[in-house]
PDB file of C-alpha atoms and ligand atoms in Angstrom:
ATOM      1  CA  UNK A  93      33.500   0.443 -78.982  1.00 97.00           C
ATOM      2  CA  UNK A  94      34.276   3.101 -81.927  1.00 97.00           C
ATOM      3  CA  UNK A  95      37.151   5.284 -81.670  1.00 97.00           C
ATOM      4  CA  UNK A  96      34.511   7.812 -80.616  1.00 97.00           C
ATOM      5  CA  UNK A  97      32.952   6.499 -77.818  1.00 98.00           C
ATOM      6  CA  UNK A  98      36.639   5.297 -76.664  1.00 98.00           C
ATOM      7  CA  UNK A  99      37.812   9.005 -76.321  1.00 98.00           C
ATOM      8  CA  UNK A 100      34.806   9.653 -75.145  1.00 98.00           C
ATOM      9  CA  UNK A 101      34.594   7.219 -72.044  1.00 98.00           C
ATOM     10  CA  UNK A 102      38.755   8.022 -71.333  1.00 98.00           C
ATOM     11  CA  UNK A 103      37.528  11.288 -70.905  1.00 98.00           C
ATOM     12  CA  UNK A 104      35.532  10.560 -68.000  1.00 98.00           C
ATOM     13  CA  UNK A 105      38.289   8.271 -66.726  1.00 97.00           C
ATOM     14  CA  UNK A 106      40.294  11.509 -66.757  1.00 97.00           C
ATOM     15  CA  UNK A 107      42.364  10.835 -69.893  1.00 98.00           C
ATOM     16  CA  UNK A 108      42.796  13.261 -73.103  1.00 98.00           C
ATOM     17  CA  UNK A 109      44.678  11.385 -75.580  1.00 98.00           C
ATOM     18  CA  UNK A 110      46.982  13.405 -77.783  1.00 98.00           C
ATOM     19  CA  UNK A 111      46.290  12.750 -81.702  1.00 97.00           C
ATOM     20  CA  UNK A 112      49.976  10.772 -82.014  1.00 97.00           C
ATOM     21  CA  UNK A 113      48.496   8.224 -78.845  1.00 98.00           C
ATOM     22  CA  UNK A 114      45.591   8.141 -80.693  1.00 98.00           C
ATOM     23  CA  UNK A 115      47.866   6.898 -83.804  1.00 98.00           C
ATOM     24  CA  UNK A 116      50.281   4.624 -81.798  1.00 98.00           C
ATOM     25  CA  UNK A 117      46.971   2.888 -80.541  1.00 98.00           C
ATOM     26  CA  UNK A 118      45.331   2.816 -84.212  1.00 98.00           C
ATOM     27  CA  UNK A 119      49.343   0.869 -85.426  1.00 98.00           C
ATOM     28  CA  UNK A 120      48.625  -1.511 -82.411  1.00 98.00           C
ATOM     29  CA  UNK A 121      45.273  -2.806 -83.223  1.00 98.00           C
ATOM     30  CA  UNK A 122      46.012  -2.883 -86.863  1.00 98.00           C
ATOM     31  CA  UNK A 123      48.904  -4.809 -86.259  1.00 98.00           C
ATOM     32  CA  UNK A 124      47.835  -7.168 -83.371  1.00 98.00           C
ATOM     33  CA  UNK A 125      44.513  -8.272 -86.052  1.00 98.00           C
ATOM     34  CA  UNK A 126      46.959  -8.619 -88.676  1.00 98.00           C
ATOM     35  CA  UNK A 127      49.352 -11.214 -87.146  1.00 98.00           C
ATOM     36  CA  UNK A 128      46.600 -12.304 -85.164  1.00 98.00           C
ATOM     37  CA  UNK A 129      45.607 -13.744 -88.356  1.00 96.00           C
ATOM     38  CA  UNK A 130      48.166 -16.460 -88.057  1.00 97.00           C
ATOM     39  CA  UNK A 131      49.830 -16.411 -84.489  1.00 96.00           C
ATOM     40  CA  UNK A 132      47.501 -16.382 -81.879  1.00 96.00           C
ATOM     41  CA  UNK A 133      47.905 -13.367 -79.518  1.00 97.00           C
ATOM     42  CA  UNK A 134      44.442 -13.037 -78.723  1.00 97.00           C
ATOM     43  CA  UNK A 135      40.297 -14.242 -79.004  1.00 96.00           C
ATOM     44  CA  UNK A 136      39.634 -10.953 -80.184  1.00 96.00           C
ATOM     45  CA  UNK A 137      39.431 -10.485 -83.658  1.00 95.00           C
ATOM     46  CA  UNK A 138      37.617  -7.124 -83.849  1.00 97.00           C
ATOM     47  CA  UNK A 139      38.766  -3.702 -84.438  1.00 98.00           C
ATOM     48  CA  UNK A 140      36.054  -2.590 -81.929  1.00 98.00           C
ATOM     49  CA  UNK A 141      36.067  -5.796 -79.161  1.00 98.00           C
ATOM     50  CA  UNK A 142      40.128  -4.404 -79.204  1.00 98.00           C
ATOM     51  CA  UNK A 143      39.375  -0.544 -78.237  1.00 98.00           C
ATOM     52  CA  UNK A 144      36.661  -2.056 -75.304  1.00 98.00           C
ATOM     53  CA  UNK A 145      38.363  -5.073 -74.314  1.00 98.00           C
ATOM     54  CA  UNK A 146      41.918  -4.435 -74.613  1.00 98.00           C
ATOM     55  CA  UNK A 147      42.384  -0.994 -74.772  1.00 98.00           C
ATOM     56  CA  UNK A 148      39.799   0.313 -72.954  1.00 98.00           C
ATOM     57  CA  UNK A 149      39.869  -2.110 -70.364  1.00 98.00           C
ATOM     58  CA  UNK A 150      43.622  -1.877 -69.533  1.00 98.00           C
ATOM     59  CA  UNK A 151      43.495   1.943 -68.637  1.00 98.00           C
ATOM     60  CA  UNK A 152      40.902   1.922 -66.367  1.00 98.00           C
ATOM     61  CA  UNK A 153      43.657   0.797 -64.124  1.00 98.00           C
ATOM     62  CA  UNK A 154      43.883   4.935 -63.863  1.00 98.00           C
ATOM     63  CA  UNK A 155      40.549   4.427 -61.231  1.00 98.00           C
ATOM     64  CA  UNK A 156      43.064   3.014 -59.073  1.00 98.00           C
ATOM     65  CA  UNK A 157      46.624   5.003 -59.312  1.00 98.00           C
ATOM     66  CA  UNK A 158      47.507   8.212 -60.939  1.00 97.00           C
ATOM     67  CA  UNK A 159      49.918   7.044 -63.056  1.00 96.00           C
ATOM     68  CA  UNK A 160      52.132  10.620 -63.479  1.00 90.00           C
ATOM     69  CA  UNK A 161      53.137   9.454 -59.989  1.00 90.00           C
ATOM     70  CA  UNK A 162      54.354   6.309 -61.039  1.00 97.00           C
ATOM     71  CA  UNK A 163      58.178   5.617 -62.546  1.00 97.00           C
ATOM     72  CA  UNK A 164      58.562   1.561 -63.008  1.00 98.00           C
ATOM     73  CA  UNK A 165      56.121  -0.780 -63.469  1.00 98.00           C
ATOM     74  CA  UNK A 166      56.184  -4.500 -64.679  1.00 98.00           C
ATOM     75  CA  UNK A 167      53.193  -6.125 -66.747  1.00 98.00           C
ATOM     76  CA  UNK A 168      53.048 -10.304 -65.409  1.00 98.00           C
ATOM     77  CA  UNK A 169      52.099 -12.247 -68.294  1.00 98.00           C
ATOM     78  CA  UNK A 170      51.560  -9.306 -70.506  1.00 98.00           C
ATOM     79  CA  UNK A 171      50.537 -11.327 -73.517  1.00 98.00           C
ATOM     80  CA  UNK A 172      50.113  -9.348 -76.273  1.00 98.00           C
ATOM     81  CA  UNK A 173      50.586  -6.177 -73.891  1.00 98.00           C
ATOM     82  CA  UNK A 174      47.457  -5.812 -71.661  1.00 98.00           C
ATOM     83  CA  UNK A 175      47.691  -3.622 -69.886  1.00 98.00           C
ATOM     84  CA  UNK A 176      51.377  -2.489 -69.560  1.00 98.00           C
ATOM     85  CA  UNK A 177      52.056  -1.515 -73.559  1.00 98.00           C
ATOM     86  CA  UNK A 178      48.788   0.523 -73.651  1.00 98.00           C
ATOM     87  CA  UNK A 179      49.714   1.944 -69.995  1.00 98.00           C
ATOM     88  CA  UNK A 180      53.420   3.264 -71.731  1.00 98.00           C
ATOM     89  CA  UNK A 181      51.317   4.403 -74.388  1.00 98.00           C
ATOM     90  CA  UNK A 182      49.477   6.521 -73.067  1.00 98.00           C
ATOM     91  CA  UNK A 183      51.444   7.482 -70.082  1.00 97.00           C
ATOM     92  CA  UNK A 184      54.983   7.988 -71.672  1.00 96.00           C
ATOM     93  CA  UNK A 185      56.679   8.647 -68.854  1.00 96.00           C
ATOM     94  CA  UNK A 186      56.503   5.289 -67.520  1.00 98.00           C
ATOM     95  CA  UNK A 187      59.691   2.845 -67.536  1.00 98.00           C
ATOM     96  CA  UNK A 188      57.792  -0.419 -68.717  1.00 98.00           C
ATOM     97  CA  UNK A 189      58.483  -4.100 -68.356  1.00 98.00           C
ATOM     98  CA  UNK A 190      56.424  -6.714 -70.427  1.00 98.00           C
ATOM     99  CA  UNK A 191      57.049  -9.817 -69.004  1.00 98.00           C
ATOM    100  CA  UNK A 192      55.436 -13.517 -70.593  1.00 98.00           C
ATOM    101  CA  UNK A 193      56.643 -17.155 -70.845  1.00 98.00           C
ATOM    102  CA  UNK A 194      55.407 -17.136 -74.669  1.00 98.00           C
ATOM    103  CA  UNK A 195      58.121 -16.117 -76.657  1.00 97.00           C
ATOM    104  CA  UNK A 196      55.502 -15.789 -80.010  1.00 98.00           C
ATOM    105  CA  UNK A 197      53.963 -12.887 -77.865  1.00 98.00           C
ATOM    106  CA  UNK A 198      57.707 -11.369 -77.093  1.00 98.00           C
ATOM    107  CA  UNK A 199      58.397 -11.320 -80.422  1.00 98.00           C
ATOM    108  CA  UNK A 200      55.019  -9.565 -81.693  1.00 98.00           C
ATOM    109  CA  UNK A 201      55.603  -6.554 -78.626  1.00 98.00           C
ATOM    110  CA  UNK A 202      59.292  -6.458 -80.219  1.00 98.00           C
ATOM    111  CA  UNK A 203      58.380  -5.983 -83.869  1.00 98.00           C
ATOM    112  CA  UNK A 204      55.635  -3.436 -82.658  1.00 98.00           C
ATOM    113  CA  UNK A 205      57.425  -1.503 -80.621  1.00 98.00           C
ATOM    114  CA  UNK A 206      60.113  -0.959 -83.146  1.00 98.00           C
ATOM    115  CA  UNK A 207      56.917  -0.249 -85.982  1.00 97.00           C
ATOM    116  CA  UNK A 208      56.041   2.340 -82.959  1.00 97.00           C
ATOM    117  CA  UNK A 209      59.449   3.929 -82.368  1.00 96.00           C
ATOM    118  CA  UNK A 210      58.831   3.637 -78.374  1.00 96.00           C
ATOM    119  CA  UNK A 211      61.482   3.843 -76.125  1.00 93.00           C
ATOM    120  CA  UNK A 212      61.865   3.011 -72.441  1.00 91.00           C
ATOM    121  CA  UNK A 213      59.933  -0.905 -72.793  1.00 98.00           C
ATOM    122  CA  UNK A 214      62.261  -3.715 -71.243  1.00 98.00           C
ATOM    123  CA  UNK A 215      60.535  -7.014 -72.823  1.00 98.00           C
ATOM    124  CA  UNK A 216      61.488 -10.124 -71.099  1.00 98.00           C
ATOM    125  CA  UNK A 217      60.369 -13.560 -72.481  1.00 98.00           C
ATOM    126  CA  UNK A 218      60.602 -16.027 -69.018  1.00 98.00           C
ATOM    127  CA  UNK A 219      58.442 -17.129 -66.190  1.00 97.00           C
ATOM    128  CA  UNK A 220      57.700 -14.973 -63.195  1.00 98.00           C
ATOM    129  CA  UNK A 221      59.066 -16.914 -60.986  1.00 96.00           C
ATOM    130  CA  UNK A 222      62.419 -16.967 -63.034  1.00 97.00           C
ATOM    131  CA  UNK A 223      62.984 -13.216 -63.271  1.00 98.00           C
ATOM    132  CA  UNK A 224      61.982 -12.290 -60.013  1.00 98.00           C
ATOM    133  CA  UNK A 225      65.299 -13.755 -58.642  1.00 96.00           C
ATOM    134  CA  UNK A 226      67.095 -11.012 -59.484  1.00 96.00           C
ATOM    135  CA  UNK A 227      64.388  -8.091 -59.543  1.00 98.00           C
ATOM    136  CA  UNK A 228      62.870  -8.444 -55.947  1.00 98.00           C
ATOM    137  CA  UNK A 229      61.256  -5.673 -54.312  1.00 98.00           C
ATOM    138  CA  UNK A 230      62.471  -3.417 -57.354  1.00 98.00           C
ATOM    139  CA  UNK A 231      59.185  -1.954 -59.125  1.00 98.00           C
ATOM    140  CA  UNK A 232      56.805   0.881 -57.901  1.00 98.00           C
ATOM    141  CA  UNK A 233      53.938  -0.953 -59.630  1.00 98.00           C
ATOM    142  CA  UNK A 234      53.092  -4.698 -60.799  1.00 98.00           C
ATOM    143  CA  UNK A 235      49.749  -5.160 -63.012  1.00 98.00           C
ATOM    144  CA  UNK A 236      48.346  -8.854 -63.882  1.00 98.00           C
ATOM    145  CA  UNK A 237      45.384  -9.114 -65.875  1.00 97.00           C
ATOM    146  CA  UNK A 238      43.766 -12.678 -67.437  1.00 92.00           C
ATOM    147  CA  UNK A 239      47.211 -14.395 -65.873  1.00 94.00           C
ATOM    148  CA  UNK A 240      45.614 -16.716 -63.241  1.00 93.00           C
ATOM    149  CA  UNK A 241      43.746 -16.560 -60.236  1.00 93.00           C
ATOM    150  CA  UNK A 242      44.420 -13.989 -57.327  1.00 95.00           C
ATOM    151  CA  UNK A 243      46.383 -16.061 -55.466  1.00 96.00           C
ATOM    152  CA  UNK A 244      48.362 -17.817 -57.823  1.00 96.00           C
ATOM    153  CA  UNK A 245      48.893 -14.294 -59.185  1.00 97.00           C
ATOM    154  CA  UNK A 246      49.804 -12.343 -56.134  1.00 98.00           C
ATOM    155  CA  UNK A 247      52.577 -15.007 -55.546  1.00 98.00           C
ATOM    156  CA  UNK A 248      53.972 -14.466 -58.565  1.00 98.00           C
ATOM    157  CA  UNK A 249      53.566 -10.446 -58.764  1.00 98.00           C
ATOM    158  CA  UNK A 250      53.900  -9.102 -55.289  1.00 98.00           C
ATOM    159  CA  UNK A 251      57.650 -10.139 -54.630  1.00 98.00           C
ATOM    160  CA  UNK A 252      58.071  -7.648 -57.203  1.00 98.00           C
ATOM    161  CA  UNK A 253      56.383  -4.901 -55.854  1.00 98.00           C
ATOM    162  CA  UNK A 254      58.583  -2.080 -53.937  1.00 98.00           C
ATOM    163  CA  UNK A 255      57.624  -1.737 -49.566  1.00 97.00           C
ATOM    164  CA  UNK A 256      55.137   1.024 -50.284  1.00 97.00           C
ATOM    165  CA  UNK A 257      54.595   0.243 -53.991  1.00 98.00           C
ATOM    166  CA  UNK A 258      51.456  -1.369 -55.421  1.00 98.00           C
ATOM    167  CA  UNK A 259      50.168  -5.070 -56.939  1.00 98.00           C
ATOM    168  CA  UNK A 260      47.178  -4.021 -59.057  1.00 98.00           C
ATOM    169  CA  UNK A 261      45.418  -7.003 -60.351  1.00 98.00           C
ATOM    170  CA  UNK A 262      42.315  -6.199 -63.339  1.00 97.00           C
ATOM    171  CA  UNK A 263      39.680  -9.047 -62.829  1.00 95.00           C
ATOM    172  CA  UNK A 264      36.439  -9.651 -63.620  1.00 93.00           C
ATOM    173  CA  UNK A 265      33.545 -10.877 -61.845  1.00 87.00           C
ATOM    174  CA  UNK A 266      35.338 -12.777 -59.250  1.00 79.00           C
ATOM    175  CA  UNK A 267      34.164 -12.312 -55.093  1.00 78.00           C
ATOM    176  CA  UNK A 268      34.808 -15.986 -53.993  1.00 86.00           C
ATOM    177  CA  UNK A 269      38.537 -16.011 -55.473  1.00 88.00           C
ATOM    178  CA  UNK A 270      39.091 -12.720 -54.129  1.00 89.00           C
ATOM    179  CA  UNK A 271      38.114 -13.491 -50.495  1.00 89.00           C
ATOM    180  CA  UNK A 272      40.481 -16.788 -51.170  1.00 91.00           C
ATOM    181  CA  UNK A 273      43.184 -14.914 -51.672  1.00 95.00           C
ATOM    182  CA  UNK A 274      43.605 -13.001 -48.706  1.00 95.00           C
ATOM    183  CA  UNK A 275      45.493 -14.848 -46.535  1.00 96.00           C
ATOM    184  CA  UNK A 276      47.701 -15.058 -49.241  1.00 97.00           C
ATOM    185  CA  UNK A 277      48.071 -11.447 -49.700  1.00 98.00           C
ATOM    186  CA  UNK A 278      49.029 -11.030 -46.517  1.00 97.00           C
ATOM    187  CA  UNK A 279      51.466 -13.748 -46.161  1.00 98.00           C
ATOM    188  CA  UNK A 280      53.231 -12.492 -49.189  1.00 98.00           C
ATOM    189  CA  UNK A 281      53.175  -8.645 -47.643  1.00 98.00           C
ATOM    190  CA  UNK A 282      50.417  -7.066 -49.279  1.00 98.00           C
ATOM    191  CA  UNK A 283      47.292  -5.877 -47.311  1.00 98.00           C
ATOM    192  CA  UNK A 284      44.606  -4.907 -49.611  1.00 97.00           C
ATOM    193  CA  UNK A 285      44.168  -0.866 -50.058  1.00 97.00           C
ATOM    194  CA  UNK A 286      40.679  -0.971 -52.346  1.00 96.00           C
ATOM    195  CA  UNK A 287      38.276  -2.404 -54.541  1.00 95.00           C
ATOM    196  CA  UNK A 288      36.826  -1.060 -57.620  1.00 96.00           C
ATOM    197  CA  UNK A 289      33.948  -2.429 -58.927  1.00 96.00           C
ATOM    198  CA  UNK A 290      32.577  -1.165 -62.158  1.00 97.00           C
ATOM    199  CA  UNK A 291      31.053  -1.971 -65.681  1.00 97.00           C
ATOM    200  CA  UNK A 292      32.579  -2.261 -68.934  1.00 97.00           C
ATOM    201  CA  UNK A 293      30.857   0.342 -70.689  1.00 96.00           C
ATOM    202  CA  UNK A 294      28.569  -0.890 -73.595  1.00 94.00           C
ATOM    203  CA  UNK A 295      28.589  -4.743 -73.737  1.00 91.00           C
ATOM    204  CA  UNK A 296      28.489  -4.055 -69.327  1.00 92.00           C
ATOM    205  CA  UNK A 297      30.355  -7.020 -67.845  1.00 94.00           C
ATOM    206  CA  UNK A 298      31.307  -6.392 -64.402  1.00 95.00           C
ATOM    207  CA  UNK A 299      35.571  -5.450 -63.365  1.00 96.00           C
ATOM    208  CA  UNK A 300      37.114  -5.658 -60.213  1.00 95.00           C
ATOM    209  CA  UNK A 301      40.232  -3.858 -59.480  1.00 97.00           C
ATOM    210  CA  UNK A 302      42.147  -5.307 -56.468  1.00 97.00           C
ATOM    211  CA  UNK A 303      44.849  -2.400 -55.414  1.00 98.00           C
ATOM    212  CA  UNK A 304      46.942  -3.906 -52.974  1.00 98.00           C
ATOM    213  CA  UNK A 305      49.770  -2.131 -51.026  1.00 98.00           C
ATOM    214  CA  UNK A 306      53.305  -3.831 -50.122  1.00 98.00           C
ATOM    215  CA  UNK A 307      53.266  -3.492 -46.663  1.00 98.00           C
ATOM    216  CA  UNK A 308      56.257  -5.513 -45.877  1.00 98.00           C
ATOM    217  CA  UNK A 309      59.166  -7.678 -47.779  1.00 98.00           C
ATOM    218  CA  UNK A 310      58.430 -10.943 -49.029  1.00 98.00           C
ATOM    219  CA  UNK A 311      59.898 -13.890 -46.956  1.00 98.00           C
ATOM    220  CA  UNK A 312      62.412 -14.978 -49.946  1.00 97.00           C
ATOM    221  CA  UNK A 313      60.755 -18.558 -50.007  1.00 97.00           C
ATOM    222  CA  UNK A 314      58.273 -17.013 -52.056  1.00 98.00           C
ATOM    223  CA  UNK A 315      57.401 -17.094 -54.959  1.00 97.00           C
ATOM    224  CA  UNK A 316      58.091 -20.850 -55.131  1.00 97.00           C
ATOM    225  CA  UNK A 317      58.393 -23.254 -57.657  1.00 95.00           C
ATOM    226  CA  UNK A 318      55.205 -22.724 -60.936  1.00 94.00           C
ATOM    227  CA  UNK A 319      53.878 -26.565 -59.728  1.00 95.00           C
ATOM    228  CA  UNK A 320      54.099 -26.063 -55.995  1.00 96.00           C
ATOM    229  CA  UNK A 321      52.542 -23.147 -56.608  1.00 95.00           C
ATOM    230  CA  UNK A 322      49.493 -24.157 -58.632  1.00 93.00           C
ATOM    231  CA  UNK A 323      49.191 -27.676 -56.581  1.00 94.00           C
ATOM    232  CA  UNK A 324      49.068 -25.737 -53.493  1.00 93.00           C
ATOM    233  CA  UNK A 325      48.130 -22.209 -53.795  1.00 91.00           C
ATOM    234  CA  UNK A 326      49.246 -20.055 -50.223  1.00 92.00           C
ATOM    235  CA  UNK A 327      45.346 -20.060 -48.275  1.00 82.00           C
TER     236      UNK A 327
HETATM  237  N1  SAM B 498      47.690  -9.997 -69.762  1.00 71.15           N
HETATM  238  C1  SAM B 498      47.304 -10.320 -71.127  1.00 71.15           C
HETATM  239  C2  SAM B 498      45.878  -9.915 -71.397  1.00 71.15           C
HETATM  240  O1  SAM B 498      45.193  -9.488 -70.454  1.00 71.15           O
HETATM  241  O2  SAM B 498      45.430  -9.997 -72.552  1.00 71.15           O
HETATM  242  C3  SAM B 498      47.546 -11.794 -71.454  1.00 71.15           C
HETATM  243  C4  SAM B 498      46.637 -12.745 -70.767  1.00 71.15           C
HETATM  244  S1  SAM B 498      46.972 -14.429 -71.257  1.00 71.15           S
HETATM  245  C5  SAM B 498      45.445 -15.176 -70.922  1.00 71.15           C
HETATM  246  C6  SAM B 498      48.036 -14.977 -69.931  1.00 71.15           C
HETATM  247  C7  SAM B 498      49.508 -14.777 -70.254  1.00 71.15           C
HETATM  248  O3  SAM B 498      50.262 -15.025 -69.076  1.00 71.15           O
HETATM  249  C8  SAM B 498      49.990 -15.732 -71.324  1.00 71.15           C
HETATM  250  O4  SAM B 498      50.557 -14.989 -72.374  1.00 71.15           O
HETATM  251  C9  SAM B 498      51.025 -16.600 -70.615  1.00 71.15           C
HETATM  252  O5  SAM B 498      52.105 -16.932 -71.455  1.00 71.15           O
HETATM  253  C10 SAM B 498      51.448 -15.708 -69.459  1.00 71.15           C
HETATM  254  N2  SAM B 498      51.919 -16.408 -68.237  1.00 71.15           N
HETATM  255  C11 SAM B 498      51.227 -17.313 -67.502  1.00 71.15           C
HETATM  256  N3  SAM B 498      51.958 -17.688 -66.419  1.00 71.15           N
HETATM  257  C12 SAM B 498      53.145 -17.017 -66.497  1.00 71.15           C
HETATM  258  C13 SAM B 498      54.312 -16.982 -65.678  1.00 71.15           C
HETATM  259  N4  SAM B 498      54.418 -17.729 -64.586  1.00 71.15           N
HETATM  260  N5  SAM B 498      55.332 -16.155 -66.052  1.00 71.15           N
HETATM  261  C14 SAM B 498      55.230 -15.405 -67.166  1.00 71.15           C
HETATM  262  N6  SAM B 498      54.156 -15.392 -67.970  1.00 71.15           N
HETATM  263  C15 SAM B 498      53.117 -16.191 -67.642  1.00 71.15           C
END
């Protein structure tokens, strides 16, 4: 996707971006190819795979919430920050935490986001399950995208989530895991709100967008240990 067709196709997602976001974005992708050269952040190694896969990609998360309506949100296993650094990007008056296990991918959102001048990122290199001891129930929105499957995932992100706040997981083609993960949801206090199904534009693989709403608290035995977790994933 050219820069074109990407300001193109945000404007029919409902998003003008200013020329400075445009900029910020251009510093990002330059930068993420360039020490993607010898760190690995990411499969993608084109300018244009980065505008459809990454950047595009992370703010269609705007078909599910209008972010101006949003103040905190934390980004589980942000990587190289998909979606949460493009969210902050673009939508400046978010508070943003980028949260990942890999410290390599800590440091690269550090250096960046001095090279950017952005203020109002938290990054935090740990595990989910680490942090959340002391951050329960404290954000108004927690993304996941490419982290793990929707269970696994909505164990580790929705004892984050606020009572009335939202888990918004990106996936892609995925109906089986989806239906798996239900009981789950709703042990963990989430009841799912909606589902947005959609195409990438252009190379057209098929997105899902699970918005789920915190209902009610999360029993405290949750989220539980990474290899409980993954051995037994809540059904
Ligand atoms: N969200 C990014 C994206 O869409 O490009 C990164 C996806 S990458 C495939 C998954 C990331 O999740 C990795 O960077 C990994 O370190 C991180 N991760 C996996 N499990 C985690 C956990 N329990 N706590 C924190 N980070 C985790």
């Amino acid at each position: 996707m050219n820069k074109e067709t990407f300001c193109k196709e945000l404007e029919k997602l409902g998003i003008t971006l200013k020329e400075e976001q445009l900029s910020a974005l251009e510093v990002y992708c330059n930068y993420l190819l360039e020490v993607n050269m010898h760190t690995n952040l990411t499969a993608i190694k084109e300018e244009e795979q980065v505008y459809l896969k990454h950047f595009y990609d992370s703010l269609t998360l705007v078909k599910a919430i209008d972010l101006k309506n949003v103040n905190t949100v934390i980004d589980i296993g942000s990587g190289a920050g998909f979606p949460g650094l493009v969210l902050k990007i673009v939508f400046p008056n978010l508070e943003v935490t980028l949260l990942d296990s890999n410290n390599k991918k800590i440091n690269f959102l550090k250096d960046l986001i001095k090279k950017l001048g952005i203020k109002g990122v938290h990054l935090v290199h740990g595990r989910a399950e680490d942090f959340v001891k002391d951050h329960r129930e404290t954000f108004d929105l927690v993304t996941g995208r490419a982290v793990s499957n929707m269970s696994i995932l909505s164990e580790l992100c929705l004892p984050f989530t606020k009572k009335e706040g939202y888990f918004i997981a990106l996936k892609g083609a995925n109906e089986e895991e989806i239906e798996d993960a239900k009981k789950a949801i709703q042990i963990l206090g989430g009841e799912i709100e909606n589902r947005i199904k959609f195409k990438l534009p252009i190379e057209e693989s098929e997105r899902n967008i699970i918005k789920i709403k915190k209902v009610k608290r999360t029993l405290d035995i949750y989220p539980r240990r990474f290899e409980k977790i993954r051995k037994s994933p809540l059904k």
